Amino acid sequence: DAGVTQSPTHLIKTRGQQVTLRCSPKSGHDTVSWYQQALGQGPQFIFQYYEEEERQRGNFPDRFSGHQFPNYSSELNVNALLLGDSALYLCASRTWDRENGYTFGSGTRLTVV
Amino acid sequence: TQLLEQSPQFLSIQEGENLTVYCNSSSVFSSLQWYRQEPGEGPVLLVTVVTGGEVKKLKRLTFQFGDARKDSSLHITAAQPGDTGLYLCAGARAAGNKLTFGGGTRVLVKP
């Protein structure tokens, strides 16, 4: 049973560019959340998607946007990249009715130069 | 400002010693989770505690949720090198709500 799958695993982008990260949730999960983890820090919540709608959002600018598809997979888009956007981006999935059953992916390491 | 404060930030001990990691907040959480994260990997859920005063044991790991549901601790007995990693606590203010993570405690168990 595959867990949460994220792609790509590593990415290098230039300041000002745009990036799209992808996440396939664990089988049976319908809710996807995205987190940003800067080096040496704990993850910070970006947003959560359920039924193709953004349900909750953390304290991130509008440059961060997302989407959830009918098959429950999700994308995280970041526009106008800044050096400070360099981080590990984690996707976590669960079923909507199991509030605490989170499974995390291994993340996408984004480096902005 | 971290809503959840973890201490210590770093802990280095010898194999066989005990250790305790603390997770404190001024806010009440409906549930609190502990994760372990290894380099290049995502966090892996160890336990979820939901009731004030609750104690859960997972082999050599003991987790406690404070009576007021504002703090938690993780105690490892007879630590082994395989316990090395980044330990993260994360709280949810309401059921189904976003997780707020602490800054993490990096544990190194030397053989």
Short mmCIF file of C-alpha atoms in Angstrom, two decimals, chain B residues 3-4 6 14 16 33-34 36 46 53 58 66-67 78 94 98 104-105 109:
data_model
loop_
_atom_site.label_atom_id
_atom_site.label_comp_id
_atom_site.label_asym_id
_atom_site.label_seq_id
_atom_site.Cartn_x
_atom_site.Cartn_y
_atom_site.Cartn_z
CA LEU B 3 2.80 28.55 19.66
CA LEU B 4 4.40 25.30 20.84
CA GLN B 6 9.97 22.43 22.61
CA GLN B 14 25.00 7.80 25.42
CA GLY B 16 21.35 3.23 27.58
CA GLN B 33 0.78 14.38 18.40
CA TRP B 34 4.42 13.37 18.53
CA ARG B 36 9.94 11.49 14.61
CA LEU B 46 4.41 8.10 16.93
CA GLY B 53 -3.59 13.59 31.97
CA LEU B 58 5.03 2.68 22.97
CA GLY B 66 -0.83 17.62 30.66
CA ASP B 67 -4.00 17.83 32.73
CA ALA B 78 17.35 3.13 27.75
CA ALA B 94 -9.98 21.71 17.31
CA LYS B 98 -4.49 22.39 11.12
CA GLY B 104 11.64 20.22 17.21
CA THR B 105 14.20 18.53 19.45
CA VAL B 109 22.13 8.71 20.82
#
